[in-house]
Short mmCIF file of C-alpha atoms and ligand atoms in Angstrom, two decimals:
data_model
loop_
_atom_site.label_atom_id
_atom_site.label_comp_id
_atom_site.label_asym_id
_atom_site.label_seq_id
_atom_site.Cartn_x
_atom_site.Cartn_y
_atom_site.Cartn_z
CA MET A 179 -73.37 3.24 14.05
CA VAL A 180 -76.24 1.80 12.78
CA ARG A 181 -77.72 5.46 13.22
CA GLY A 182 -74.86 6.77 11.39
CA PHE A 183 -75.36 3.77 8.31
CA GLN A 184 -79.51 4.78 7.83
CA SER A 185 -78.63 8.47 7.69
CA GLY A 186 -75.93 7.69 5.52
CA ILE A 187 -73.09 9.17 6.99
CA VAL A 188 -71.31 5.43 7.50
CA ALA A 189 -70.94 2.89 4.34
CA GLN A 190 -71.32 -0.76 5.24
CA GLN A 191 -67.77 -1.76 5.06
CA GLY A 192 -67.79 1.02 7.78
CA LEU A 193 -69.98 -1.24 9.85
CA ILE A 194 -67.95 -4.27 8.97
CA ALA A 195 -64.72 -2.50 9.77
CA HIS A 196 -66.15 -1.18 13.13
CA GLY A 197 -66.84 -4.97 14.36
CA ARG A 198 -62.99 -5.79 13.68
CA GLY A 199 -62.08 -2.98 16.10
CA GLU A 200 -64.54 -3.74 18.75
CA ALA A 201 -63.03 -7.33 18.49
CA PHE A 202 -59.77 -6.01 19.60
CA ASP A 203 -61.47 -3.45 22.28
CA TYR A 204 -62.74 -6.72 24.31
CA LEU A 205 -58.63 -7.84 24.47
CA PHE A 206 -58.20 -4.82 26.57
CA GLY A 207 -61.44 -5.18 28.46
CA GLU A 208 -62.82 -1.89 26.45
CA THR A 209 -60.54 0.29 28.64
CA THR A 210 -57.30 2.60 27.50
CA PRO A 211 -54.61 0.44 27.53
CA LYS A 212 -51.87 2.00 29.39
CA SER A 213 -49.57 1.89 26.21
CA SER A 214 -52.10 4.42 24.80
CA ARG A 215 -51.34 7.09 27.03
CA LEU A 216 -47.65 7.40 25.81
CA ALA A 217 -48.62 7.51 22.36
CA THR A 218 -51.53 9.95 23.11
CA LYS A 219 -48.91 12.54 24.54
CA ALA A 220 -46.80 11.81 21.87
CA ALA A 221 -49.63 12.63 19.15
CA VAL A 222 -50.41 15.88 21.14
CA ALA A 223 -46.56 17.01 20.66
CA LEU A 224 -46.61 16.24 16.93
CA LEU A 225 -50.17 18.18 16.36
CA LEU A 226 -48.98 21.27 18.31
CA GLY A 227 -45.90 21.22 17.04
CA ALA A 228 -46.97 21.17 13.43
CA ARG A 229 -47.07 23.66 10.99
CA ASN A 230 -50.07 22.42 8.98
CA PRO A 231 -51.96 20.05 11.13
CA VAL A 232 -54.82 18.15 9.25
CA ILE A 233 -57.56 15.66 10.75
CA SER A 234 -58.88 13.01 8.07
CA ILE A 235 -62.46 12.46 8.49
CA ASN A 236 -64.29 9.41 7.51
CA GLY A 237 -67.82 7.94 8.01
CA ASN A 238 -67.19 6.26 10.86
CA THR A 239 -64.97 8.99 12.66
CA ALA A 240 -68.12 11.53 11.84
CA ALA A 241 -70.34 8.99 13.31
CA LEU A 242 -68.64 8.13 16.56
CA VAL A 243 -67.17 11.58 17.64
CA PRO A 244 -68.61 14.22 15.41
CA GLN A 245 -68.23 16.59 18.50
CA ASP A 246 -65.38 15.99 20.26
CA ILE A 247 -63.12 15.32 16.74
CA VAL A 248 -64.17 19.37 16.28
CA LYS A 249 -63.49 20.29 19.41
CA LEU A 250 -59.99 18.86 19.03
CA ALA A 251 -59.72 20.76 15.87
CA ARG A 252 -60.65 24.05 17.16
CA SER A 253 -58.08 23.63 19.92
CA VAL A 254 -55.04 22.48 18.43
CA PRO A 255 -55.92 24.25 15.73
CA ALA A 256 -56.22 21.78 12.83
CA VAL A 257 -58.03 21.39 9.45
CA LEU A 258 -60.72 19.06 9.24
CA GLU A 259 -60.93 16.78 5.90
CA VAL A 260 -63.33 14.36 4.79
CA ASN A 261 -61.73 11.67 2.84
CA LEU A 262 -63.38 8.54 2.00
CA PHE A 263 -62.76 5.13 1.16
CA HIS A 264 -65.86 4.38 -0.55
CA ARG A 265 -66.31 7.65 -2.14
CA SER A 266 -69.86 9.76 -2.86
CA LEU A 267 -70.16 13.30 -3.04
CA ALA A 268 -73.59 12.95 -1.27
CA ARG A 269 -71.84 11.09 1.67
CA GLU A 270 -69.33 13.70 1.89
CA ARG A 271 -71.77 16.42 1.85
CA ARG A 272 -73.62 14.73 5.05
CA ILE A 273 -70.12 14.38 6.96
CA ALA A 274 -68.92 17.85 6.35
CA SER A 275 -72.63 19.63 7.34
CA LEU A 276 -72.72 16.94 10.25
CA LEU A 277 -69.47 18.42 11.02
CA LYS A 278 -70.62 22.19 10.77
CA ARG A 279 -73.63 21.22 12.81
CA ASN A 280 -71.24 20.22 15.62
CA GLY A 281 -69.28 23.38 15.32
CA ALA A 282 -66.62 23.25 12.27
CA ASP A 283 -66.50 26.64 10.43
CA GLN A 284 -64.47 25.12 7.56
CA VAL A 285 -64.48 21.35 6.08
CA LEU A 286 -62.07 20.68 2.97
CA GLY A 287 -62.38 17.36 0.56
CA LEU A 288 -65.33 18.31 -1.27
CA GLU A 289 -63.96 21.33 -3.49
CA ALA A 290 -62.92 18.85 -6.76
CA LYS A 291 -60.95 21.96 -8.22
CA ALA A 292 -58.51 21.93 -5.27
CA ARG A 293 -57.84 18.01 -5.95
CA MET A 294 -54.56 16.49 -5.62
CA ARG A 295 -52.96 12.86 -5.72
CA ILE A 296 -51.24 10.80 -3.47
CA ARG A 297 -48.65 8.23 -5.12
CA GLY A 298 -49.14 4.70 -4.01
CA VAL A 299 -52.75 4.64 -3.37
CA ALA A 300 -55.28 2.45 -5.34
CA SER A 301 -58.34 3.55 -3.95
CA PRO A 302 -60.37 6.79 -4.22
CA ARG A 303 -58.88 8.02 -1.19
CA ARG A 304 -55.91 8.68 -3.13
CA SER A 305 -57.54 12.07 -3.78
CA VAL A 306 -56.90 14.85 -1.68
CA ASP A 307 -56.91 18.43 -1.19
CA ALA A 308 -54.22 20.59 -1.83
CA HIS A 309 -54.51 23.08 0.48
CA GLY A 310 -55.57 20.36 3.11
CA ILE A 311 -53.91 16.62 3.70
CA GLY A 312 -51.94 17.89 0.63
CA ASN A 313 -50.24 20.64 2.34
CA ALA A 314 -50.05 18.77 5.61
CA ASP A 315 -47.05 18.08 7.62
CA VAL A 316 -48.52 16.23 10.24
CA VAL A 317 -51.97 14.03 9.47
CA LEU A 318 -54.32 12.42 11.90
CA ILE A 319 -55.99 9.48 10.48
CA PRO A 320 -58.27 7.76 12.66
CA LEU A 321 -59.58 4.37 11.44
CA GLU A 322 -57.52 4.11 8.17
CA ASP A 323 -56.48 1.35 5.64
CA GLY A 324 -52.80 0.65 5.32
CA ASP A 325 -52.03 1.81 1.94
CA ARG A 326 -53.02 5.33 2.69
CA ALA A 327 -51.36 5.24 5.84
CA GLU A 328 -48.11 3.90 3.85
CA ALA A 329 -48.33 6.29 1.22
CA LEU A 330 -48.89 9.26 3.42
CA ARG A 331 -45.28 8.58 4.97
CA LYS A 332 -43.69 8.30 1.60
CA ALA A 333 -45.06 11.75 0.84
CA GLY A 334 -43.01 13.08 3.98
CA LYS A 335 -46.04 13.34 6.18
CA ALA A 336 -45.58 12.78 10.03
CA VAL A 337 -48.69 10.24 10.48
CA ILE A 338 -50.88 9.72 13.76
CA ALA A 339 -52.91 6.64 13.70
CA ILE A 340 -56.20 5.69 15.89
CA ASP A 341 -56.19 2.12 15.50
CA LEU A 342 -57.65 -0.58 18.00
CA ASN A 343 -55.35 -3.66 16.10
CA PRO A 344 -51.90 -3.17 17.02
CA MET A 345 -50.92 -5.26 14.20
CA SER A 346 -52.23 -3.84 11.04
CA ARG A 347 -50.43 -2.12 8.66
CA THR A 348 -51.83 1.43 9.68
CA SER A 349 -50.67 0.86 13.30
CA ARG A 350 -46.99 -0.60 12.34
CA SER A 351 -46.32 2.41 9.48
CA ALA A 352 -47.51 5.38 11.63
CA ASN A 353 -45.09 7.33 13.43
CA VAL A 354 -47.74 7.45 16.34
CA THR A 355 -50.47 5.10 16.89
CA ILE A 356 -53.31 5.25 19.52
CA VAL A 357 -54.38 1.84 20.15
CA ASP A 358 -57.38 2.51 21.54
CA ASN A 359 -61.08 2.89 20.88
CA ILE A 360 -61.88 6.67 18.81
CA ILE A 361 -64.64 7.05 21.20
CA ARG A 362 -61.82 7.23 24.13
CA ALA A 363 -59.00 8.16 22.30
CA VAL A 364 -60.49 11.53 20.95
CA PRO A 365 -61.68 12.84 24.39
CA GLU A 366 -58.34 12.21 25.69
CA LEU A 367 -56.43 13.66 22.70
CA LEU A 368 -58.22 17.02 23.59
CA ARG A 369 -58.02 16.88 27.19
CA ILE A 370 -54.05 16.21 26.50
CA THR A 371 -53.85 19.25 24.00
CA LEU A 372 -55.50 21.79 26.34
CA ARG A 373 -53.07 20.50 29.38
CA MET A 374 -49.68 20.78 26.51
CA LYS A 375 -50.69 23.77 24.92
CA PRO A 376 -48.23 26.11 26.93
CA LEU A 377 -45.28 23.67 26.19
CA SER A 378 -42.60 25.35 24.03
CA LYS A 379 -41.53 23.80 20.52
CA SER A 380 -38.33 22.23 22.05
CA ARG A 381 -40.09 20.48 24.78
CA LEU A 382 -43.01 19.27 22.21
CA SER A 383 -40.12 18.07 19.58
CA ALA A 384 -38.44 16.42 22.67
CA ILE A 385 -41.59 14.47 23.54
CA VAL A 386 -41.70 13.31 19.70
CA SER A 387 -38.09 12.55 19.58
CA ASN A 388 -38.34 10.19 22.83
CA PHE A 389 -41.34 8.25 21.27
CA ASP A 390 -40.85 4.86 19.82
CA ASN A 391 -43.85 3.29 17.90
CA GLY A 392 -42.58 0.04 17.29
CA LYS A 393 -41.86 -0.07 21.12
CA ASN A 394 -44.96 0.83 22.09
CA LEU A 395 -47.18 -1.25 19.97
CA GLY A 396 -45.22 -3.88 21.50
CA LYS A 397 -46.60 -2.74 25.03
CA ALA A 398 -50.16 -2.44 23.52
CA MET A 399 -49.58 -6.22 22.91
CA GLN A 400 -48.11 -7.22 26.28
CA ASP A 401 -51.04 -4.93 27.89
CA MET A 402 -53.49 -7.42 25.89
CA ILE A 403 -51.86 -10.40 27.01
CA HIS A 404 -51.50 -8.86 30.82
CA TYR A 405 -55.33 -8.38 30.57
CA MET A 406 -56.19 -11.85 29.36
CA GLN A 407 -53.83 -13.54 31.91
CA GLY A 408 -55.85 -11.88 34.56
CA TRP A 409 -59.25 -12.79 33.63
CA GLU A 410 -61.15 -15.26 35.56
CA ALA A 411 -64.64 -16.95 34.68
P1 LIG B 728 -54.74 -2.68 7.51
O1 LIG B 728 -55.03 -1.83 6.00
O2 LIG B 728 -54.36 -1.31 8.16
O3 LIG B 728 -53.80 -3.86 7.75
P2 LIG B 728 -57.49 -2.98 7.63
O4 LIG B 728 -57.59 -3.90 6.56
O5 LIG B 728 -58.39 -3.71 9.08
O6 LIG B 728 -56.21 -2.66 8.39
P3 LIG B 728 -59.48 -0.90 7.41
O7 LIG B 728 -60.43 -1.82 7.55
O8 LIG B 728 -59.21 -0.14 6.81
O9 LIG B 728 -58.05 -1.66 7.43
O10 LIG B 728 -59.47 -0.25 9.27
C1 LIG B 728 -59.94 -0.24 9.63
C2 LIG B 728 -59.01 -0.35 11.29
O11 LIG B 728 -59.69 0.85 12.25
C3 LIG B 728 -58.99 -1.79 11.62
O12 LIG B 728 -57.70 -2.13 11.77
C4 LIG B 728 -59.87 -1.56 12.76
O13 LIG B 728 -59.43 -2.14 14.22
C5 LIG B 728 -59.86 -0.34 13.50
N1 LIG B 728 -60.97 -0.03 13.97
C6 LIG B 728 -62.49 0.21 13.94
N2 LIG B 728 -62.92 0.78 14.88
C7 LIG B 728 -62.65 1.23 15.47
C8 LIG B 728 -62.71 2.09 16.47
N3 LIG B 728 -63.79 2.43 16.89
N4 LIG B 728 -61.56 2.57 17.42
C9 LIG B 728 -60.33 2.23 17.15
N5 LIG B 728 -60.10 1.81 16.05
C10 LIG B 728 -60.95 1.02 14.86
#
């Protein structure tokens, strides 16, 4: 993260947001909670069953999992779009070129003329690519802010979040929330995608319909409590 900050990929605010995430990671013993495995399967089912899946990329995601997020996009396949809260063209370009160095063919979000707005978002993140998030039916939003997660839902999109805080607005408003550290969640998403690729559309849609995000967030809280109850100094 520090290297990402020094090379202009991560914003100052991104460092603080990372610390918020790490605080929750300690409450799970820095391991993948059981509840997140179910969410990962539902997320993969959504991605593989989508018409136009898009993965939204911010500075933290690019700094932490540049190679695995590109591999995930290629294996679904899904479009990659840079979308920043603290936006600057220079940072967008640096993130896009980092993704390209890690194997991405195309990265959307930089072409000013293809932009459209998502209603209900006050930050610069409201501006999206009309051929990317604008046209997506399923959007994976790792490390997102609550406003945009809610606005994407209101815009009729299915939202997959990766967020270590099971109580955040993002976690609560997504269709599927993977409560895990992005550095563990993305390699796992990739592994499960490769495994679930042969499944039929009807099987994928049954996995999505059987998943209840509210209930699973409750399980994530239970996982946290369970870990803390078993901890002895
Ligand atoms: P919200 O607006 O959703 O209520 P917030 O104000 O904390 O939450 P942001 O700071 O924009 O929103 O979001 C960052 C989120 O990302 C936080 O919930 C934090 O727990 C989470 N986070 C930070 N680092 C990681 C990480 N490495 N892996 C997973 N989640 C992370």
